[in-house]
Coordinates of C-alpha atoms in Angstrom, one line a residue:
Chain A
X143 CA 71.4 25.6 1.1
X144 CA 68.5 26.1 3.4
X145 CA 65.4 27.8 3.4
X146 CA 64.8 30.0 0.2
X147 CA 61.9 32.2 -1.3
X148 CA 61.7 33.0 -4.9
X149 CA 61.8 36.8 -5.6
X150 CA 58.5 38.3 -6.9
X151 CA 60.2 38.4 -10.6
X152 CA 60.6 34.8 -10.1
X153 CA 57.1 34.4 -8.7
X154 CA 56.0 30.9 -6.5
X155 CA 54.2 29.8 -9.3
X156 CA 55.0 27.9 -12.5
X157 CA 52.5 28.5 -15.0
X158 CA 53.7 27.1 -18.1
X159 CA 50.4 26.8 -20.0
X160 CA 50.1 28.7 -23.1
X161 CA 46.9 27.0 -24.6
X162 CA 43.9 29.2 -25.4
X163 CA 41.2 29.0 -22.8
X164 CA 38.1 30.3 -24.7
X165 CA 35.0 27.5 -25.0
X166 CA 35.7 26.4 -28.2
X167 CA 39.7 25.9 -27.6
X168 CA 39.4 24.3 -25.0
X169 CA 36.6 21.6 -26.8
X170 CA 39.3 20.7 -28.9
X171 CA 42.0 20.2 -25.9
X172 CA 40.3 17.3 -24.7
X173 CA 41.9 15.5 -28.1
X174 CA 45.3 16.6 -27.2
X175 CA 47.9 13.9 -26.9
X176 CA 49.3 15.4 -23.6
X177 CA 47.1 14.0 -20.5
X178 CA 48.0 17.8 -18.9
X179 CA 46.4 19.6 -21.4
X180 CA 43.5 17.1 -21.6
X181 CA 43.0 17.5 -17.8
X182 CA 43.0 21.5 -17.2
X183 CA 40.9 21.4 -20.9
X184 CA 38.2 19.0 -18.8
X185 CA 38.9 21.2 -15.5
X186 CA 38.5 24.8 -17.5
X187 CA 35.2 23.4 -19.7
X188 CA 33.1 23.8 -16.4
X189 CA 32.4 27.2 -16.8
X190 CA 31.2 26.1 -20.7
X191 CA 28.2 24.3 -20.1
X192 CA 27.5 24.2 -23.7
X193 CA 30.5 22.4 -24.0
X194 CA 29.2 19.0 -21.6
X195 CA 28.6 17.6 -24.9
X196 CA 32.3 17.9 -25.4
X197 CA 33.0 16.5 -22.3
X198 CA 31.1 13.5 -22.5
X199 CA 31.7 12.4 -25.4
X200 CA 35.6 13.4 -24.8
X201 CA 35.1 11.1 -21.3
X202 CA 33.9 8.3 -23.2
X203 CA 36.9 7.4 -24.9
X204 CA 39.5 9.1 -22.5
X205 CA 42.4 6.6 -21.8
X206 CA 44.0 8.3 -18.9
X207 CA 42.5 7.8 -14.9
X208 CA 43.5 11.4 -14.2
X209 CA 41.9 12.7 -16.8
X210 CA 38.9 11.1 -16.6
X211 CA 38.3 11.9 -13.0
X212 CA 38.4 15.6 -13.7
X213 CA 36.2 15.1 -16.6
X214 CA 33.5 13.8 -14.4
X215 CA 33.6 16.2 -11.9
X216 CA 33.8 18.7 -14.2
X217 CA 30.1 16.9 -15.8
X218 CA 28.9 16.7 -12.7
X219 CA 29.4 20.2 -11.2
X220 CA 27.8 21.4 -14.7
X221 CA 24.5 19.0 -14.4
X222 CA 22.7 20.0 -17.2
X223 CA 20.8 17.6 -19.3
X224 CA 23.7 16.6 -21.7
X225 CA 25.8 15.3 -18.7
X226 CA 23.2 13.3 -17.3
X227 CA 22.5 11.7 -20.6
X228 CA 26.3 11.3 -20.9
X229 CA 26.9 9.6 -17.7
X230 CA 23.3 7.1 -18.5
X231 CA 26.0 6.1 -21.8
X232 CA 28.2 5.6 -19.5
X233 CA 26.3 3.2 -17.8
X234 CA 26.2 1.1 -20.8
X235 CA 29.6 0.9 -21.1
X236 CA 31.7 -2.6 -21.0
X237 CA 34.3 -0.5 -19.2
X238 CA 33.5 -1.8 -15.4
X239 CA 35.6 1.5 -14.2
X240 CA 33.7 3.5 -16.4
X241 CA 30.5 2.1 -14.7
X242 CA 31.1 3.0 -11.3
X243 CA 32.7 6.3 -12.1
X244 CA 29.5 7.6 -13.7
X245 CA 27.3 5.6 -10.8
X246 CA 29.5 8.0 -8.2
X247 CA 28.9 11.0 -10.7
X248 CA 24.9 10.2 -10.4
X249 CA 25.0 10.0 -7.1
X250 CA 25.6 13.6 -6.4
X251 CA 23.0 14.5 -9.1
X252 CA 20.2 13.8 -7.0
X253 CA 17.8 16.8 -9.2
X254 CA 19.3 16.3 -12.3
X255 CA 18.8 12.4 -12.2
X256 CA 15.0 12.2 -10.5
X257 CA 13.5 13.0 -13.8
X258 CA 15.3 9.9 -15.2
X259 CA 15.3 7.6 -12.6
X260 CA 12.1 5.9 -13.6
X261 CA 13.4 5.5 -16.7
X262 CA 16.4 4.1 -15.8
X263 CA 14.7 2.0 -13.2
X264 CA 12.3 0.5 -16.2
X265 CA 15.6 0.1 -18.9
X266 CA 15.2 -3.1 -20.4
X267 CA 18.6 -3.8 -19.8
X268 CA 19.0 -5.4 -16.1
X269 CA 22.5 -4.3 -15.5
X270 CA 21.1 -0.5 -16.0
X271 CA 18.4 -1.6 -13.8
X272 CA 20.8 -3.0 -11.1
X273 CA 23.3 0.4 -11.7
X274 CA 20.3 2.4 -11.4
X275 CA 19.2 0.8 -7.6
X276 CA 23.2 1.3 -6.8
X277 CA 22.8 4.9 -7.8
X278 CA 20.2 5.1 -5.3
X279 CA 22.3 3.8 -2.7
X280 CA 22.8 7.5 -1.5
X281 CA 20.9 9.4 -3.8
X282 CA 19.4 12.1 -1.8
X283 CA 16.4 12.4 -3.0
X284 CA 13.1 12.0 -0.8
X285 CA 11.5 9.6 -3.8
X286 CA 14.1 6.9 -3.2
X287 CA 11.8 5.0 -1.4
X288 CA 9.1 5.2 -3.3
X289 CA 11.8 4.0 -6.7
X290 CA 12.9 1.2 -4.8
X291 CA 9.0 0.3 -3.7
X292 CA 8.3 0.7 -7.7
X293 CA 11.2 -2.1 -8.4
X294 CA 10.5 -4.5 -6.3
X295 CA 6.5 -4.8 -6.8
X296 CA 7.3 -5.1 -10.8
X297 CA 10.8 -5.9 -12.1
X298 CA 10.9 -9.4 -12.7
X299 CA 14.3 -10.0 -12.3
X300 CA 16.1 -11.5 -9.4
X301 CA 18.8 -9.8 -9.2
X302 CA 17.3 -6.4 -9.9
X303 CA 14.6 -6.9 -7.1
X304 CA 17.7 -8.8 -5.0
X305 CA 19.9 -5.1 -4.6
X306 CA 16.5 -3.0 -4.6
X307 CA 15.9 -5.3 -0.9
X308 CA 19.3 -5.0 0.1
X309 CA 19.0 -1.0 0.3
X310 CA 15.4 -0.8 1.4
X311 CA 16.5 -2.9 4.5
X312 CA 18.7 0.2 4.8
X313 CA 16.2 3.0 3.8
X314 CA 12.7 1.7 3.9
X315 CA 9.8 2.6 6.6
X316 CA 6.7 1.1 7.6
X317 CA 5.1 1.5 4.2
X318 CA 7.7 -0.9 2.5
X319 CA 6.7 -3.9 5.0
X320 CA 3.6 -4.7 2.1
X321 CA 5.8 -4.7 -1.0
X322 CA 8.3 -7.2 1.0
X323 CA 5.8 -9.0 1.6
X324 CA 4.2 -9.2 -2.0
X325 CA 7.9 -9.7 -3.3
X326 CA 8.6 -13.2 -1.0
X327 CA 5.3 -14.2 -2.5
X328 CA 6.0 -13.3 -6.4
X329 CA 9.6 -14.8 -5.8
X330 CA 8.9 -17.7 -3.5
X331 CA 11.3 -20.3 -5.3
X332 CA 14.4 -17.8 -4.3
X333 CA 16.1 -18.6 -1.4
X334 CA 18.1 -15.2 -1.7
X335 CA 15.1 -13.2 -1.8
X336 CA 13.0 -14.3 0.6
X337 CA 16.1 -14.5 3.6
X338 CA 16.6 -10.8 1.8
X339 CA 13.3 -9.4 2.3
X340 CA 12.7 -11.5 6.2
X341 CA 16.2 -9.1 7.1
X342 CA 14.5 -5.9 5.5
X343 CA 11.7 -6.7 7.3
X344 CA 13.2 -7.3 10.4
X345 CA 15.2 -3.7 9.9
X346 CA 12.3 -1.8 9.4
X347 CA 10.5 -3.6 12.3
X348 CA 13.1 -2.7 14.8
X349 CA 13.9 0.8 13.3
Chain B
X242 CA 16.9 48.2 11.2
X243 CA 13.5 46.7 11.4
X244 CA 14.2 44.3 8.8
X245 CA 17.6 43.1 10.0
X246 CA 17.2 39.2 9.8
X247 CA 18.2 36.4 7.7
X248 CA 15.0 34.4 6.8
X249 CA 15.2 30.6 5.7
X250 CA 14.9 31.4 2.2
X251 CA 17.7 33.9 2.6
X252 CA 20.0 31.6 4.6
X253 CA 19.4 29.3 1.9
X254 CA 19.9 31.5 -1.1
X255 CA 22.8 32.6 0.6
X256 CA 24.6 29.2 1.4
X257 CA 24.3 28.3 -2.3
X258 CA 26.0 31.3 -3.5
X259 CA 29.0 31.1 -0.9
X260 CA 29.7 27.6 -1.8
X261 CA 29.9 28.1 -5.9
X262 CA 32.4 31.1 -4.7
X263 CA 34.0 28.8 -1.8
X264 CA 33.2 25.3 -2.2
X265 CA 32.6 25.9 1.8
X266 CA 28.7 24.4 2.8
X267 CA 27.4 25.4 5.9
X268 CA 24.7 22.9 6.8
X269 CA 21.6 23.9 9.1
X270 CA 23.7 23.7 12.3
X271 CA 26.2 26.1 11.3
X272 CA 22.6 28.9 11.1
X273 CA 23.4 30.6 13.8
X274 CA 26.9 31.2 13.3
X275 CA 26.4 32.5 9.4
X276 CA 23.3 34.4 10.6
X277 CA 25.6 36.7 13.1
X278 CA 28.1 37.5 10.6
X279 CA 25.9 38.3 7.8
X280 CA 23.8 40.6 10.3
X281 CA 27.1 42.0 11.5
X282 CA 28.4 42.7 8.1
X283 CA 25.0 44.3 7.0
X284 CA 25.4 46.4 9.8
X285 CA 28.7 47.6 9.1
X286 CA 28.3 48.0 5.3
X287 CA 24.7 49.9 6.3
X288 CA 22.5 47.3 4.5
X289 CA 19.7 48.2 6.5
X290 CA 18.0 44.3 4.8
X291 CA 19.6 40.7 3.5
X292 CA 18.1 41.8 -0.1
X293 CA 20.4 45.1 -0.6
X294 CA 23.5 43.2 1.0
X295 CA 23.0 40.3 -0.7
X296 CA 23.1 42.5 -3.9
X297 CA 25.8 44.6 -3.3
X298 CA 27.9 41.6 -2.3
X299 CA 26.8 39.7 -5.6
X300 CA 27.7 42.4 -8.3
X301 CA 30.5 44.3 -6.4
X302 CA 32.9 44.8 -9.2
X303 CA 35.7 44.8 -6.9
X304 CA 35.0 41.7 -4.9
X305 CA 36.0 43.6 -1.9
X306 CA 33.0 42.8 0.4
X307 CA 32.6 38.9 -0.7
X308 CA 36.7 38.7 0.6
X309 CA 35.4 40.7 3.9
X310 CA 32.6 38.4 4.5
X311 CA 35.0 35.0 3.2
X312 CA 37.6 36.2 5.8
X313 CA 34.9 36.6 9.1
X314 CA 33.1 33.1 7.6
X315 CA 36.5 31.1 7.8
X316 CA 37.9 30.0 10.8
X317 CA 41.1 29.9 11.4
X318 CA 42.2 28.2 15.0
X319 CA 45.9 26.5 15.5
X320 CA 49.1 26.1 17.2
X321 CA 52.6 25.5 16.6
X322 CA 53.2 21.5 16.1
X323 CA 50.0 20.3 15.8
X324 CA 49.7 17.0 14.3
X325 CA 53.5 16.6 15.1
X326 CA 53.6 13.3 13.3
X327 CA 53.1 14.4 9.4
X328 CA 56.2 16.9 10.1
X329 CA 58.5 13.5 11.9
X330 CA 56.9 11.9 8.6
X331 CA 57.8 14.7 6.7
X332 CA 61.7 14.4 7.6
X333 CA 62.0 11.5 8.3
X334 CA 60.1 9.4 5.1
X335 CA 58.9 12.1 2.5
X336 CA 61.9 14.0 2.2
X337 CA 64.3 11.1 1.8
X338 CA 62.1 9.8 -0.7
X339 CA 62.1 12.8 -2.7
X340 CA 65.3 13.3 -2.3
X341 CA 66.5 9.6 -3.4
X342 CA 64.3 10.2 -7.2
X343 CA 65.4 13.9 -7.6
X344 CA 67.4 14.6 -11.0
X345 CA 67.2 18.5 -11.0
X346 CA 68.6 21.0 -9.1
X347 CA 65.6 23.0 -8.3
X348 CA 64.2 23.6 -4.9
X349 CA 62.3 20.7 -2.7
X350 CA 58.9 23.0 -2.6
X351 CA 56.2 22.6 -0.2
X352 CA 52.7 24.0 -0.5
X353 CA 50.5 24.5 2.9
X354 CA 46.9 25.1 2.6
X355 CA 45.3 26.5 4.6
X356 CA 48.0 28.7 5.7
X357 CA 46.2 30.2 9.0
X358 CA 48.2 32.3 10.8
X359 CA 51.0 30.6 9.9
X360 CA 51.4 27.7 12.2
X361 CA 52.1 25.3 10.1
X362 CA 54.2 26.8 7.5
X363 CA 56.9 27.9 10.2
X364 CA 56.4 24.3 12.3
X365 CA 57.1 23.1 9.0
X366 CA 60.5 26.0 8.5
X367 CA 61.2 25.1 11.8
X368 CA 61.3 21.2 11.7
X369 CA 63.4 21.3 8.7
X370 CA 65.7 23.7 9.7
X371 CA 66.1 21.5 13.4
X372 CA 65.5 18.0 12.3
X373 CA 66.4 17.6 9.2
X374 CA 70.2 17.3 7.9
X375 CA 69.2 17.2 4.5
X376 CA 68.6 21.4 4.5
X377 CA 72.2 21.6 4.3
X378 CA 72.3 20.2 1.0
X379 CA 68.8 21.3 -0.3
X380 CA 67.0 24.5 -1.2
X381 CA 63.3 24.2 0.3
X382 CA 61.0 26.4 -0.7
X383 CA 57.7 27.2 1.6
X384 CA 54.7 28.8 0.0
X385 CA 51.7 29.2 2.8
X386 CA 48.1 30.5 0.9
X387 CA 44.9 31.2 2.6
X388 CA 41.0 32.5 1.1
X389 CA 41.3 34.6 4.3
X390 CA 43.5 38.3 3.7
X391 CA 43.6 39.1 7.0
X392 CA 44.7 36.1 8.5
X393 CA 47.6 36.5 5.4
X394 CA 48.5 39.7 7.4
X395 CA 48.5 37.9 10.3
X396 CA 50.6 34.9 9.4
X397 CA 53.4 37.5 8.1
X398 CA 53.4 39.6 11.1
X399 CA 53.8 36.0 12.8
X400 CA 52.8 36.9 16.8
X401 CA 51.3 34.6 18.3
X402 CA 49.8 34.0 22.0
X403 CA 51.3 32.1 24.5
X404 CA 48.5 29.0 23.9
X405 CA 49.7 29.1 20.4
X406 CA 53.5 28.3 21.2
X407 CA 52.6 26.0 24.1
X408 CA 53.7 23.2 22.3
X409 CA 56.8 23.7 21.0
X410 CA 59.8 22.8 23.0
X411 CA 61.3 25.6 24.9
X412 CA 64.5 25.8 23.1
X413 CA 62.8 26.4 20.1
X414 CA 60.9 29.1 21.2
X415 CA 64.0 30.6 23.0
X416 CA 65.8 30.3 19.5
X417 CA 63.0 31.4 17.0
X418 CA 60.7 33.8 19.1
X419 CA 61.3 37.1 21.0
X420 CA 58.8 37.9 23.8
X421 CA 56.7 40.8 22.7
X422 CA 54.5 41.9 25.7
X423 CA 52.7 38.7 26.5
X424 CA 53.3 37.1 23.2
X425 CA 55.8 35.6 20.8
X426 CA 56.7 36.7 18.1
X427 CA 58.7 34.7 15.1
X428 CA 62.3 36.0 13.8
X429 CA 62.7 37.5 11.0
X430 CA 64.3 35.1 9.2
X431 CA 61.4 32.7 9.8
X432 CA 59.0 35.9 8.7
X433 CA 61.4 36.1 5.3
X434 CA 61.6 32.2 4.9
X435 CA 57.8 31.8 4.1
X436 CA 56.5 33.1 0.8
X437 CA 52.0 33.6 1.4
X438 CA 49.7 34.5 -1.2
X439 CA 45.8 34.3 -1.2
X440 CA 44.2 31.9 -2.5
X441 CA 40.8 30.4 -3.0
X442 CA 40.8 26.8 -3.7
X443 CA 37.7 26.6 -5.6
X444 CA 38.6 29.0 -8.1
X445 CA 40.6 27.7 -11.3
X446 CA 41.9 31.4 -11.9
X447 CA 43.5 31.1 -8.5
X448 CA 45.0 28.0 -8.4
X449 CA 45.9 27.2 -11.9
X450 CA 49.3 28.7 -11.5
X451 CA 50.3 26.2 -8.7
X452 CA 53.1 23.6 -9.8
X453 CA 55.9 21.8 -9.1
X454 CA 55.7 21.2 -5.3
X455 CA 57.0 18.3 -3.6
X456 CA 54.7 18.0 -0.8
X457 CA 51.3 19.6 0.1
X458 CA 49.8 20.4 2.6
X459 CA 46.2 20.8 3.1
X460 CA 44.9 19.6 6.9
X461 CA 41.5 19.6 8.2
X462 CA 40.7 22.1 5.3
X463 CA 38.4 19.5 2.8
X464 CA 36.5 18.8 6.0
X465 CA 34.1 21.8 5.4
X466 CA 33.7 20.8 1.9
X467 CA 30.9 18.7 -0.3
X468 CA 31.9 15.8 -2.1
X469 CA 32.0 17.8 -5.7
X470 CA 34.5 20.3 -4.0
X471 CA 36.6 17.8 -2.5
X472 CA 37.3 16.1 -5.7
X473 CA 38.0 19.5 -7.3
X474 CA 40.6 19.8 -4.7
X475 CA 41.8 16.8 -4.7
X476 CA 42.5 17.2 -8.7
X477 CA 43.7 20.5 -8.0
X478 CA 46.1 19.3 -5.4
X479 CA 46.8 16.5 -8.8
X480 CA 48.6 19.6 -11.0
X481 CA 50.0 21.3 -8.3
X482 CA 51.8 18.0 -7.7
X483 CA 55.2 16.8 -9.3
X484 CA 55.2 13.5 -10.2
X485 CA 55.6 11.4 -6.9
X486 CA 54.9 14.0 -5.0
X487 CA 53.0 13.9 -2.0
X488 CA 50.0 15.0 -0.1
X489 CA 49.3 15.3 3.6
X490 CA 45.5 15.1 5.1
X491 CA 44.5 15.9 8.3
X492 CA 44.5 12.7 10.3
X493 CA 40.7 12.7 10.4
X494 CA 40.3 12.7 6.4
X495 CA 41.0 10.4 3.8
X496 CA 41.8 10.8 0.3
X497 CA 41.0 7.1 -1.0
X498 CA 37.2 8.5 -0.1
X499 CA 37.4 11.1 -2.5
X500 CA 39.5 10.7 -5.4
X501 CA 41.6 7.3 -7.0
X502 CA 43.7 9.5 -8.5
X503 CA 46.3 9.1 -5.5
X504 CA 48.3 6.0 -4.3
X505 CA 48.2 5.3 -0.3
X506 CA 51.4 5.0 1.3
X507 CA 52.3 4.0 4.2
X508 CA 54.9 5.3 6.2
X509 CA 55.9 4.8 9.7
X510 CA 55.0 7.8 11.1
X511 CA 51.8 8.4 9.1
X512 CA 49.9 7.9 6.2
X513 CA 49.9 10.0 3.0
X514 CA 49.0 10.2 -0.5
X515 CA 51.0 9.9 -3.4
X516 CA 50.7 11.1 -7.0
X517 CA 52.1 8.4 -9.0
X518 CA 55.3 8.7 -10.5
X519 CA 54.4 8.2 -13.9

């Protein structure tokens, strides 16, 4: 007993896999009942990017932690328009894990999401509106204060306008001091709000 | 070579390139340090501008100049026992633990990544061989890999300058080094012990064939990557891993802020990451 190298015949490795690893193969790995193959299907698809389709739709009903987390990275490195609209399902989804995962995916999407992000800001569901602020949280992306500004002078919800505040206390400048303003008017009966906005406010002042 | 600079647009058109081939980003402060190797490797390659080198090193059918440039981009700066405390955690808490839920009679096998110049894989052969009473009743198995082939070539000729060894207690060096001029270098059967083999950790085709280790490491390496690249790692790192196996961080890095795939544990001496047993 001791120390020990294999011999070359041996090899250090242990590559086992036998599956095929062409585009359309791998497609139908992502259905296989081993969580292995499911993963280095998800992990091998991003050089497919015809295949996010795949992916997403593979993601959405993907049992397995492991798997799933290589299937969003795998989504986000490829980007394209499919993912995006895969991880905005996503978003929809009454799985809270789910959620966040494709929050964090967004979040490193900054030019494949800024098309959207009006749209998603406008959704008429308020939880997409709220995940939408989130995913702005560190969006890098040099409109984010304008979005936020956009939320907070017209979303009529509390709670939407309630996170928007939160991060512009962290991100805004000068020119959000007006729209706080406005907002503690248009939301005068909330108690949240307006102690909200007076902390932006008092963020931005002494930034 | 009147045209021999890198402009912003080059710079910038270059930094995307080496990170799809790397998952390494340099950000604007690191300008100055990829400026003087790029010029340098222009000049040696005769690119007399960024545009012909740039070509040459995209469609190069044999790779040869993107591994030249990849080897003078990475830095590679250690010494024997650094970060003491994962190896003391190592013997002392991983190793039991493996040993206690191992059913085969395989090897233990530990991965390190970066290899370097082969600090760490022989601190590692060198801790288990002086501190640890189970490698009288276990096979271990050390594979080092690296992007970088000429620090490969240097980890296996294993010499190493006096600042490099000043760490290590002076039996140790008596009982593992020769003096070579100046330097020491590491016996032979420390040379033998240590399997390396390049590797790039953002390529699939290169890691793929990674499994069944015990224990990996991979310190202060994820550090120079984006958050995309870390979690490819980081699943990587996932299939490389036996159940319950184990991964060791540098102590400035954390795993819980880049994938859940991994459970925390705590151990006396440090803290590591676990993939679960299943």
């Amino acid at each position: 007993m001791g120390l020990i190298k294999q011999t070359p015949a041996e090899g250090v490795r242990g590559d086992t896999r036998t599956s095929a690893r062409d585009c359309p193969s791998l497609c139908k790995q992502l259905l296989a009942a081993e969580p292995e193959v499911r993963r280095w299907a998800a992990r091998d698809l991003v050089d497919c990017p015809d295949c996010s389709e795949a992916l997403v739709e593979a993601l959405q009903v993907e049992p397995d932690a492991s798997v799933r987390e290589v299937m969003l990275t795998s989504i986000t490195r490829i980007g394209d328009g499919t993912a995006v609209n895969g991880l905005v399902a996503c978003l929809r989804s009454e799985d809270a894990g789910l959620r966040n995962e494709a929050i964090e995916a967004m979040k490193q999407l900054p030019d494949a999401v800024a098309p959207i992000m009006l749209g998603l800001l406008m959704d008429e569901d308020s939880d997409v509106r709220i995940f939408a602020v989130n995913i702005l949280e560190s969006l890098r992306h040099p409109l984010v204060e304008n979005w936020l500004l956009q939320v907070i002078d017209v979303d009529d919800h509390v709670n939407v306008c309630g996170t928007a505040v939160d991060l512009l206390g962290e991100v805004g400048g000068a020119a959000s001091l007006e729209s706080l303003l406005r907002l503690k008017v248009r939301f005068a009966d909330e108690p949240y709000i307006q102690y909200a906005a007076d902390l932006a406010i008092k963020r931005i002042q002494e930034n | 070579m009147a045209d021999a600079s890198i402009s912003e647009d080059d710079f910038q058109k270059f930094r995307e390139f080496f990170y799809r081939k790397t998952g390494i980003q340099f950000d604007m402060s690191k300008r100055y340090f990829v400026d003087k190797r790029l010029l340098e490797r222009m000049a040696d390659t005769g690119n007399a501008t960024f545009r012909s080198y740039f070509t040459m090193l995209r469609f190069q059918a044999s790779g040869v100049e993107l591994q030249t440039l990849t080897n003078s981009m990475t830095v590679n700066e250690t010494y024997f026992f650094r970060e003491e405390y994962q190896f003391k955690c190592l013997v002392n808490s991983l190793l039991p633990d493996l040993v206690s839920r191992k059913k085969d009679d395989g090897p233990l096998r530990i991965w390190v990544l970066p290899s370097s110049s082969g600090e760490e894989p022989y601190s590692i052969a060198i801790y288990l061989l002086e501190r640890w009473a189970g490698i009288h009743n276990f096979d271990v198995e050390i594979v080092a890999s690296d992007i970088d082939t000429r620090i490969l070539e240097q980890a296996r000729r294993g010499l190493y300058s006096p600042r490099s060894v000043g760490q290590l207690p002076t039996a140790y060096r008596q009982k593992y080094f020769r003096q070579v001029g100046e330097d020491f270098q590491i016996c032979d059967d420390l040379r033998g012990a240590v399997e390396y083999t390049r590797v790039n950790l953002s390529d699939r085709a290169d890691t793929r064939a990674y499994r069944n280790f015990n224990v990996v490491f991979c310190r202060n390496l994820l550090i120079y990557f984006d958050d995309v690249s870390r979690k490819a790692a980081a699943e990587t790192f996932y299939d490389a891993l036996k159940p319950g196996g184990f991964i060791c961080l540098g102590h400035s890095e954390s795993m819980s802020r880049i994938s859940s795939l991994y459970k925390v544990r705590k151990f006396p001496e440090a803290i590591v990451y676990q993939k679960p047993t299943e």
